[in-house]
PDB file of C-alpha atoms in Angstrom:
ATOM      1  CA  MET A   1     -29.123 -29.905  78.735  1.00 85.00           C
ATOM      2  CA  LYS A   2     -29.411 -33.708  78.911  1.00 95.00           C
ATOM      3  CA  LYS A   3     -27.996 -36.085  76.316  1.00 97.00           C
ATOM      4  CA  LEU A   4     -30.352 -38.952  77.178  1.00 98.00           C
ATOM      5  CA  ILE A   5     -33.909 -39.097  78.537  1.00 98.00           C
ATOM      6  CA  ALA A   6     -34.925 -42.443  80.035  1.00 98.00           C
ATOM      7  CA  PHE A   7     -38.517 -43.484  80.633  1.00 98.00           C
ATOM      8  CA  ASP A   8     -40.535 -46.106  82.403  1.00 97.00           C
ATOM      9  CA  LEU A   9     -43.228 -47.582  80.114  1.00 96.00           C
ATOM     10  CA  ASP A  10     -46.524 -48.586  81.765  1.00 93.00           C
ATOM     11  CA  GLY A  11     -48.180 -45.671  83.517  1.00 93.00           C
ATOM     12  CA  THR A  12     -45.609 -43.281  82.060  1.00 97.00           C
ATOM     13  CA  LEU A  13     -45.585 -43.540  78.251  1.00 98.00           C
ATOM     14  CA  ALA A  14     -48.749 -45.636  77.926  1.00 96.00           C
ATOM     15  CA  GLU A  15     -51.472 -47.169  80.032  1.00 93.00           C
ATOM     16  CA  SER A  16     -50.720 -50.658  81.355  1.00 87.00           C
ATOM     17  CA  LYS A  17     -49.778 -52.941  78.428  1.00 87.00           C
ATOM     18  CA  GLN A  18     -51.440 -50.587  75.938  1.00 93.00           C
ATOM     19  CA  PRO A  19     -49.790 -49.269  72.749  1.00 96.00           C
ATOM     20  CA  LEU A  20     -48.403 -45.744  72.731  1.00 97.00           C
ATOM     21  CA  PRO A  21     -51.090 -43.251  71.708  1.00 96.00           C
ATOM     22  CA  ASP A  22     -50.384 -41.424  68.449  1.00 97.00           C
ATOM     23  CA  MET A  23     -49.506 -38.248  70.343  1.00 98.00           C
ATOM     24  CA  MET A  24     -46.921 -40.119  72.431  1.00 98.00           C
ATOM     25  CA  GLY A  25     -45.359 -41.816  69.422  1.00 98.00           C
ATOM     26  CA  ASN A  26     -44.922 -38.435  67.779  1.00 98.00           C
ATOM     27  CA  ALA A  27     -43.611 -36.889  71.000  1.00 98.00           C
ATOM     28  CA  ILE A  28     -40.932 -39.603  71.286  1.00 98.00           C
ATOM     29  CA  ALA A  29     -39.956 -39.016  67.651  1.00 98.00           C
ATOM     30  CA  ASP A  30     -39.670 -35.277  68.346  1.00 98.00           C
ATOM     31  CA  LEU A  31     -37.566 -35.946  71.445  1.00 98.00           C
ATOM     32  CA  LEU A  32     -35.228 -38.242  69.494  1.00 98.00           C
ATOM     33  CA  ALA A  33     -34.455 -35.293  67.231  1.00 97.00           C
ATOM     34  CA  VAL A  34     -32.741 -33.535  70.159  1.00 97.00           C
ATOM     35  CA  ALA A  35     -31.576 -36.357  72.497  1.00 97.00           C
ATOM     36  CA  HIS A  36     -31.109 -40.072  72.942  1.00 98.00           C
ATOM     37  CA  VAL A  37     -34.110 -41.870  74.447  1.00 98.00           C
ATOM     38  CA  ALA A  38     -34.230 -45.051  76.519  1.00 98.00           C
ATOM     39  CA  VAL A  39     -37.217 -47.044  77.736  1.00 98.00           C
ATOM     40  CA  ILE A  40     -36.682 -49.327  80.747  1.00 97.00           C
ATOM     41  CA  SER A  41     -39.538 -51.539  81.896  1.00 93.00           C
ATOM     42  CA  GLY A  42     -40.406 -54.957  83.267  1.00 87.00           C
ATOM     43  CA  GLY A  43     -42.087 -56.082  80.050  1.00 88.00           C
ATOM     44  CA  ASP A  44     -40.323 -58.428  77.648  1.00 91.00           C
ATOM     45  CA  TRP A  45     -39.354 -57.679  74.027  1.00 95.00           C
ATOM     46  CA  PRO A  46     -42.700 -58.708  72.442  1.00 94.00           C
ATOM     47  CA  GLN A  47     -44.453 -56.183  74.685  1.00 93.00           C
ATOM     48  CA  PHE A  48     -41.914 -53.469  73.775  1.00 97.00           C
ATOM     49  CA  ASN A  49     -42.344 -54.250  70.094  1.00 97.00           C
ATOM     50  CA  GLN A  50     -46.131 -54.046  70.321  1.00 96.00           C
ATOM     51  CA  GLN A  51     -46.341 -51.056  72.667  1.00 97.00           C
ATOM     52  CA  ILE A  52     -43.485 -48.895  71.356  1.00 98.00           C
ATOM     53  CA  VAL A  53     -41.801 -49.921  68.112  1.00 98.00           C
ATOM     54  CA  SER A  54     -45.011 -50.471  66.160  1.00 97.00           C
ATOM     55  CA  ARG A  55     -46.329 -47.059  67.249  1.00 97.00           C
ATOM     56  CA  LEU A  56     -43.418 -44.834  66.198  1.00 98.00           C
ATOM     57  CA  PRO A  57     -43.791 -42.735  63.035  1.00 98.00           C
ATOM     58  CA  ALA A  58     -41.595 -43.437  60.012  1.00 97.00           C
ATOM     59  CA  ARG A  59     -39.556 -40.275  60.641  1.00 97.00           C
ATOM     60  CA  THR A  60     -38.233 -41.596  64.001  1.00 98.00           C
ATOM     61  CA  ASP A  61     -34.427 -41.666  64.394  1.00 97.00           C
ATOM     62  CA  LEU A  62     -34.176 -45.228  65.723  1.00 98.00           C
ATOM     63  CA  SER A  63     -30.374 -45.046  65.962  1.00 97.00           C
ATOM     64  CA  LYS A  64     -30.723 -43.037  69.196  1.00 98.00           C
ATOM     65  CA  LEU A  65     -33.367 -45.285  70.792  1.00 98.00           C
ATOM     66  CA  TRP A  66     -32.327 -47.709  73.560  1.00 98.00           C
ATOM     67  CA  LEU A  67     -34.922 -50.340  74.519  1.00 98.00           C
ATOM     68  CA  MET A  68     -34.300 -52.226  77.777  1.00 98.00           C
ATOM     69  CA  PRO A  69     -36.883 -54.927  78.550  1.00 95.00           C
ATOM     70  CA  THR A  70     -37.088 -56.924  81.788  1.00 91.00           C
ATOM     71  CA  THR A  71     -35.686 -54.081  83.913  1.00 90.00           C
ATOM     72  CA  GLY A  72     -32.575 -53.711  81.794  1.00 93.00           C
ATOM     73  CA  THR A  73     -31.496 -57.344  81.862  1.00 92.00           C
ATOM     74  CA  LYS A  74     -31.925 -57.191  78.084  1.00 95.00           C
ATOM     75  CA  LEU A  75     -30.924 -54.474  75.615  1.00 98.00           C
ATOM     76  CA  TYR A  76     -32.159 -53.992  72.043  1.00 98.00           C
ATOM     77  CA  ARG A  77     -30.739 -51.587  69.434  1.00 98.00           C
ATOM     78  CA  PHE A  78     -31.713 -50.852  65.855  1.00 98.00           C
ATOM     79  CA  GLU A  79     -29.004 -51.934  63.411  1.00 94.00           C
ATOM     80  CA  ALA A  80     -30.715 -52.541  60.052  1.00 92.00           C
ATOM     81  CA  GLY A  81     -33.369 -54.217  62.210  1.00 95.00           C
ATOM     82  CA  TRP A  82     -33.876 -54.686  65.947  1.00 97.00           C
ATOM     83  CA  LYS A  83     -31.119 -56.791  67.537  1.00 97.00           C
ATOM     84  CA  GLN A  84     -30.643 -58.117  71.051  1.00 96.00           C
ATOM     85  CA  ILE A  85     -27.331 -56.839  72.411  1.00 96.00           C
ATOM     86  CA  TYR A  86     -27.361 -58.908  75.607  1.00 94.00           C
ATOM     87  CA  ALA A  87     -29.670 -60.991  77.838  1.00 92.00           C
ATOM     88  CA  GLU A  88     -29.020 -62.150  81.415  1.00 88.00           C
ATOM     89  CA  LEU A  89     -31.220 -65.190  82.122  1.00 88.00           C
ATOM     90  CA  PHE A  90     -32.332 -67.144  85.199  1.00 90.00           C
ATOM     91  CA  ASP A  91     -31.556 -70.877  85.239  1.00 90.00           C
ATOM     92  CA  ASP A  92     -34.358 -73.449  85.639  1.00 93.00           C
ATOM     93  CA  GLY A  93     -33.703 -74.038  89.348  1.00 93.00           C
ATOM     94  CA  GLN A  94     -33.988 -70.342  90.139  1.00 92.00           C
ATOM     95  CA  LYS A  95     -37.213 -70.082  88.177  1.00 93.00           C
ATOM     96  CA  GLN A  96     -38.855 -72.969  90.014  1.00 94.00           C
ATOM     97  CA  ALA A  97     -37.928 -71.480  93.394  1.00 95.00           C
ATOM     98  CA  ILE A  98     -39.531 -68.171  92.383  1.00 95.00           C
ATOM     99  CA  PHE A  99     -42.716 -69.846  91.135  1.00 93.00           C
ATOM    100  CA  ALA A 100     -43.057 -71.747  94.428  1.00 95.00           C
ATOM    101  CA  ALA A 101     -42.465 -68.570  96.457  1.00 95.00           C
ATOM    102  CA  PHE A 102     -45.222 -66.740  94.582  1.00 92.00           C
ATOM    103  CA  ASP A 103     -47.716 -69.518  95.295  1.00 90.00           C
ATOM    104  CA  ALA A 104     -46.799 -69.588  98.991  1.00 94.00           C
ATOM    105  CA  SER A 105     -46.873 -65.803  99.317  1.00 93.00           C
ATOM    106  CA  LEU A 106     -50.300 -65.431  97.724  1.00 89.00           C
ATOM    107  CA  ALA A 107     -51.709 -68.101  99.999  1.00 90.00           C
ATOM    108  CA  ALA A 108     -50.152 -66.456 103.062  1.00 94.00           C
ATOM    109  CA  THR A 109     -51.287 -62.899 102.269  1.00 94.00           C
ATOM    110  CA  GLY A 110     -54.739 -63.821 100.982  1.00 91.00           C
ATOM    111  CA  PHE A 111     -54.670 -61.523  97.956  1.00 87.00           C
ATOM    112  CA  ILE A 112     -56.390 -63.913  95.573  1.00 82.00           C
ATOM    113  CA  PRO A 113     -58.855 -62.016  93.330  1.00 84.00           C
ATOM    114  CA  ALA A 114     -62.217 -63.513  92.431  1.00 83.00           C
ATOM    115  CA  GLN A 115     -61.522 -63.296  88.685  1.00 91.00           C
ATOM    116  CA  THR A 116     -58.351 -63.475  86.615  1.00 94.00           C
ATOM    117  CA  TRP A 117     -57.602 -63.152  82.904  1.00 96.00           C
ATOM    118  CA  GLY A 118     -54.815 -65.428  81.650  1.00 93.00           C
ATOM    119  CA  GLU A 119     -51.656 -66.587  83.402  1.00 91.00           C
ATOM    120  CA  ARG A 120     -50.660 -64.685  86.532  1.00 90.00           C
ATOM    121  CA  ILE A 121     -46.955 -65.572  86.517  1.00 91.00           C
ATOM    122  CA  GLU A 122     -44.876 -64.970  83.390  1.00 90.00           C
ATOM    123  CA  ASP A 123     -41.373 -66.280  82.726  1.00 92.00           C
ATOM    124  CA  ARG A 124     -39.525 -63.536  80.861  1.00 89.00           C
ATOM    125  CA  GLY A 125     -36.168 -65.332  80.952  1.00 90.00           C
ATOM    126  CA  SER A 126     -34.229 -62.735  82.896  1.00 88.00           C
ATOM    127  CA  GLN A 127     -37.231 -61.710  85.002  1.00 89.00           C
ATOM    128  CA  ILE A 128     -40.261 -63.419  86.530  1.00 93.00           C
ATOM    129  CA  THR A 129     -43.331 -61.180  86.606  1.00 92.00           C
ATOM    130  CA  PHE A 130     -46.485 -61.643  88.673  1.00 91.00           C
ATOM    131  CA  SER A 131     -49.633 -59.943  87.370  1.00 93.00           C
ATOM    132  CA  ALA A 132     -52.306 -60.133  90.057  1.00 91.00           C
ATOM    133  CA  LEU A 133     -55.284 -60.267  87.687  1.00 94.00           C
ATOM    134  CA  GLY A 134     -53.561 -62.173  84.886  1.00 93.00           C
ATOM    135  CA  GLN A 135     -51.600 -61.129  81.815  1.00 89.00           C
ATOM    136  CA  GLN A 136     -54.709 -60.302  79.752  1.00 91.00           C
ATOM    137  CA  ALA A 137     -56.699 -58.429  82.418  1.00 94.00           C
ATOM    138  CA  PRO A 138     -58.646 -55.419  81.122  1.00 94.00           C
ATOM    139  CA  LEU A 139     -57.341 -51.992  82.042  1.00 91.00           C
ATOM    140  CA  GLU A 140     -60.561 -51.098  83.909  1.00 92.00           C
ATOM    141  CA  ALA A 141     -60.104 -54.028  86.308  1.00 94.00           C
ATOM    142  CA  LYS A 142     -56.370 -53.408  86.782  1.00 93.00           C
ATOM    143  CA  SER A 143     -56.770 -49.715  87.525  1.00 92.00           C
ATOM    144  CA  VAL A 144     -58.920 -50.351  90.606  1.00 92.00           C
ATOM    145  CA  TRP A 145     -57.277 -53.456  92.082  1.00 92.00           C
ATOM    146  CA  ASP A 146     -54.278 -51.783  93.755  1.00 92.00           C
ATOM    147  CA  PRO A 147     -54.053 -48.101  92.763  1.00 91.00           C
ATOM    148  CA  ASP A 148     -52.028 -47.146  95.862  1.00 90.00           C
ATOM    149  CA  PHE A 149     -49.684 -50.203  95.711  1.00 90.00           C
ATOM    150  CA  ALA A 150     -50.837 -51.201  99.239  1.00 93.00           C
ATOM    151  CA  LYS A 151     -51.674 -54.833  98.409  1.00 93.00           C
ATOM    152  CA  ARG A 152     -48.472 -55.377  96.462  1.00 93.00           C
ATOM    153  CA  LYS A 153     -46.332 -53.886  99.211  1.00 93.00           C
ATOM    154  CA  ILE A 154     -47.644 -56.601 101.554  1.00 96.00           C
ATOM    155  CA  ILE A 155     -46.922 -59.330  98.980  1.00 95.00           C
ATOM    156  CA  GLN A 156     -43.517 -57.746  98.302  1.00 95.00           C
ATOM    157  CA  ALA A 157     -42.592 -57.900 101.992  1.00 96.00           C
ATOM    158  CA  ASP A 158     -43.643 -61.555 102.229  1.00 97.00           C
ATOM    159  CA  LEU A 159     -41.711 -62.482  99.079  1.00 96.00           C
ATOM    160  CA  GLY A 160     -38.642 -60.757 100.463  1.00 95.00           C
ATOM    161  CA  LYS A 161     -38.554 -63.289 103.297  1.00 96.00           C
ATOM    162  CA  ARG A 162     -38.974 -66.226 100.922  1.00 97.00           C
ATOM    163  CA  LEU A 163     -36.522 -65.083  98.240  1.00 96.00           C
ATOM    164  CA  PRO A 164     -33.454 -63.581  99.930  1.00 94.00           C
ATOM    165  CA  GLY A 165     -30.851 -62.394  97.485  1.00 91.00           C
ATOM    166  CA  LEU A 166     -33.318 -61.391  94.759  1.00 92.00           C
ATOM    167  CA  SER A 167     -34.696 -57.980  93.783  1.00 88.00           C
ATOM    168  CA  ILE A 168     -38.475 -57.630  94.167  1.00 91.00           C
ATOM    169  CA  ASN A 169     -39.982 -54.468  92.715  1.00 86.00           C
ATOM    170  CA  LEU A 170     -43.460 -53.077  92.082  1.00 88.00           C
ATOM    171  CA  GLY A 171     -44.458 -51.834  88.658  1.00 80.00           C
ATOM    172  CA  GLY A 172     -47.307 -51.344  86.227  1.00 81.00           C
ATOM    173  CA  ALA A 173     -50.875 -51.508  87.529  1.00 86.00           C
ATOM    174  CA  THR A 174     -50.834 -54.961  89.156  1.00 92.00           C
ATOM    175  CA  SER A 175     -47.303 -56.296  88.664  1.00 91.00           C
ATOM    176  CA  ILE A 176     -44.428 -57.472  90.829  1.00 93.00           C
ATOM    177  CA  ASP A 177     -41.094 -58.055  89.060  1.00 90.00           C
ATOM    178  CA  ILE A 178     -38.398 -60.407  90.360  1.00 92.00           C
ATOM    179  CA  THR A 179     -34.853 -60.206  89.057  1.00 88.00           C
ATOM    180  CA  ARG A 180     -31.396 -61.113  90.306  1.00 88.00           C
ATOM    181  CA  GLU A 181     -30.112 -59.235  93.331  1.00 87.00           C
ATOM    182  CA  GLY A 182     -29.185 -55.695  92.470  1.00 86.00           C
ATOM    183  CA  VAL A 183     -31.187 -55.682  89.236  1.00 87.00           C
ATOM    184  CA  ASP A 184     -33.408 -52.613  89.229  1.00 90.00           C
ATOM    185  CA  LYS A 185     -33.725 -49.360  87.293  1.00 94.00           C
ATOM    186  CA  ALA A 186     -30.402 -48.150  88.736  1.00 95.00           C
ATOM    187  CA  TYR A 187     -28.710 -51.319  87.477  1.00 94.00           C
ATOM    188  CA  ALA A 188     -30.301 -50.761  84.069  1.00 96.00           C
ATOM    189  CA  LEU A 189     -29.163 -47.150  83.936  1.00 98.00           C
ATOM    190  CA  LYS A 190     -25.588 -48.143  84.738  1.00 98.00           C
ATOM    191  CA  LYS A 191     -25.696 -50.747  81.954  1.00 97.00           C
ATOM    192  CA  LEU A 192     -27.059 -48.032  79.685  1.00 98.00           C
ATOM    193  CA  ARG A 193     -24.171 -45.747  80.659  1.00 98.00           C
ATOM    194  CA  ASP A 194     -21.666 -48.483  79.825  1.00 98.00           C
ATOM    195  CA  HIS A 195     -23.177 -49.320  76.430  1.00 97.00           C
ATOM    196  CA  SER A 196     -24.027 -45.773  75.324  1.00 98.00           C
ATOM    197  CA  GLY A 197     -20.984 -43.964  76.664  1.00 98.00           C
ATOM    198  CA  ILE A 198     -23.306 -41.292  78.087  1.00 98.00           C
ATOM    199  CA  ALA A 199     -22.547 -40.271  81.686  1.00 98.00           C
ATOM    200  CA  LEU A 200     -25.252 -40.668  84.329  1.00 98.00           C
ATOM    201  CA  ASP A 201     -25.243 -36.939  85.073  1.00 97.00           C
ATOM    202  CA  SER A 202     -26.147 -36.363  81.418  1.00 98.00           C
ATOM    203  CA  MET A 203     -29.287 -38.482  81.799  1.00 98.00           C
ATOM    204  CA  MET A 204     -32.773 -37.774  83.136  1.00 98.00           C
ATOM    205  CA  PHE A 205     -35.315 -40.414  84.228  1.00 98.00           C
ATOM    206  CA  ILE A 206     -39.104 -40.036  84.022  1.00 98.00           C
ATOM    207  CA  GLY A 207     -41.527 -42.478  85.659  1.00 97.00           C
ATOM    208  CA  ASP A 208     -44.745 -42.872  87.607  1.00 94.00           C
ATOM    209  CA  ALA A 209     -43.348 -45.037  90.429  1.00 91.00           C
ATOM    210  CA  ILE A 210     -40.588 -42.830  91.840  1.00 94.00           C
ATOM    211  CA  PHE A 211     -41.303 -43.542  95.514  1.00 90.00           C
ATOM    212  CA  PRO A 212     -39.820 -45.959  98.073  1.00 88.00           C
ATOM    213  CA  GLY A 213     -40.666 -49.500  96.943  1.00 80.00           C
ATOM    214  CA  GLY A 214     -41.646 -48.358  93.454  1.00 86.00           C
ATOM    215  CA  ASN A 215     -39.653 -49.857  90.604  1.00 86.00           C
ATOM    216  CA  ASP A 216     -38.643 -46.390  89.350  1.00 94.00           C
ATOM    217  CA  TYR A 217     -37.261 -45.223  92.708  1.00 94.00           C
ATOM    218  CA  PRO A 218     -33.737 -46.687  92.223  1.00 94.00           C
ATOM    219  CA  ALA A 219     -33.164 -44.108  89.472  1.00 96.00           C
ATOM    220  CA  LYS A 220     -33.595 -41.371  92.073  1.00 97.00           C
ATOM    221  CA  GLN A 221     -31.381 -43.215  94.569  1.00 96.00           C
ATOM    222  CA  LEU A 222     -28.690 -43.394  91.886  1.00 96.00           C
ATOM    223  CA  GLY A 223     -28.617 -39.607  91.854  1.00 96.00           C
ATOM    224  CA  LEU A 224     -30.161 -38.945  88.441  1.00 96.00           C
ATOM    225  CA  ASP A 225     -32.395 -35.980  87.830  1.00 97.00           C
ATOM    226  CA  THR A 226     -35.873 -37.534  87.936  1.00 98.00           C
ATOM    227  CA  VAL A 227     -39.423 -36.432  87.199  1.00 98.00           C
ATOM    228  CA  ARG A 228     -42.359 -38.296  88.717  1.00 97.00           C
ATOM    229  CA  VAL A 229     -45.470 -38.172  86.526  1.00 97.00           C
ATOM    230  CA  ARG A 230     -49.069 -39.108  87.272  1.00 95.00           C
ATOM    231  CA  ASP A 231     -49.886 -40.560  83.862  1.00 95.00           C
ATOM    232  CA  PRO A 232     -48.961 -40.476  80.139  1.00 97.00           C
ATOM    233  CA  GLU A 233     -50.788 -37.179  79.670  1.00 97.00           C
ATOM    234  CA  GLU A 234     -48.463 -35.485  82.140  1.00 98.00           C
ATOM    235  CA  THR A 235     -45.504 -37.178  80.440  1.00 98.00           C
ATOM    236  CA  LEU A 236     -46.466 -35.460  77.181  1.00 98.00           C
ATOM    237  CA  SER A 237     -46.216 -32.096  78.926  1.00 98.00           C
ATOM    238  CA  VAL A 238     -42.813 -32.983  80.387  1.00 98.00           C
ATOM    239  CA  ILE A 239     -41.507 -34.074  76.984  1.00 98.00           C
ATOM    240  CA  ALA A 240     -42.694 -30.825  75.403  1.00 97.00           C
ATOM    241  CA  THR A 241     -40.848 -28.848  78.078  1.00 97.00           C
ATOM    242  CA  ILE A 242     -37.652 -30.859  77.599  1.00 96.00           C
ATOM    243  CA  ILE A 243     -37.718 -30.346  73.822  1.00 96.00           C
ATOM    244  CA  ALA A 244     -38.219 -26.609  74.278  1.00 94.00           C
ATOM    245  CA  CYS A 245     -35.233 -26.452  76.659  1.00 90.00           C
ATOM    246  CA  GLN A 246     -32.986 -28.638  74.465  1.00 77.00           C
ATOM    247  CA  LYS A 247     -33.345 -26.510  71.339  1.00 68.00           C
TER     248      LYS A 247
END
């Protein structure tokens, strides 16, 4: 029996930057009837609001939902409306150094696609996110650019040399997330423990990138029970199993 089930977002609950399907919204509502639920992802609050909050049915118990954008450097709770509980932000000097490192790394590695859709580097306050094909790239293009993470692992290694002391993690379909040193899914889960009062051994984490270098892997390194899923469809099956076991 677990008191809290934590999820990655893109590739786990929904396709990259897409709203939760109706079946997933209902599955999350069903799960909230038997446990707390957290979502931890690199996206910022507007993405969480569009992908998750707007897709939950009216019956959802929002009091047990913990939303942690930008890899847990922000926390939102529902208290007669969604409220930001905390936010840990980069200063301007740090941001400029990260922007410059991205430009240099892309030039050095040569991974410059022929077509992009929108800005490729997004300032999320507490996290800087690189999206290889741009923030508005269509899912079809994103799904084939780097399905095995091979390109991003090369960029990640190069960035590591240029940005010592920062965390550089792979997520989504084409993204690389940069946060302060030590900020990863394990960091987020420990913050969640502190704010929820729920022990780590009473949590489970579900994600599609639970492998070395993947941005979900720190949850496994932290010692949580984890489930690696292929896609949102498999996540639905896992949720159904959890609900059956929790009752």
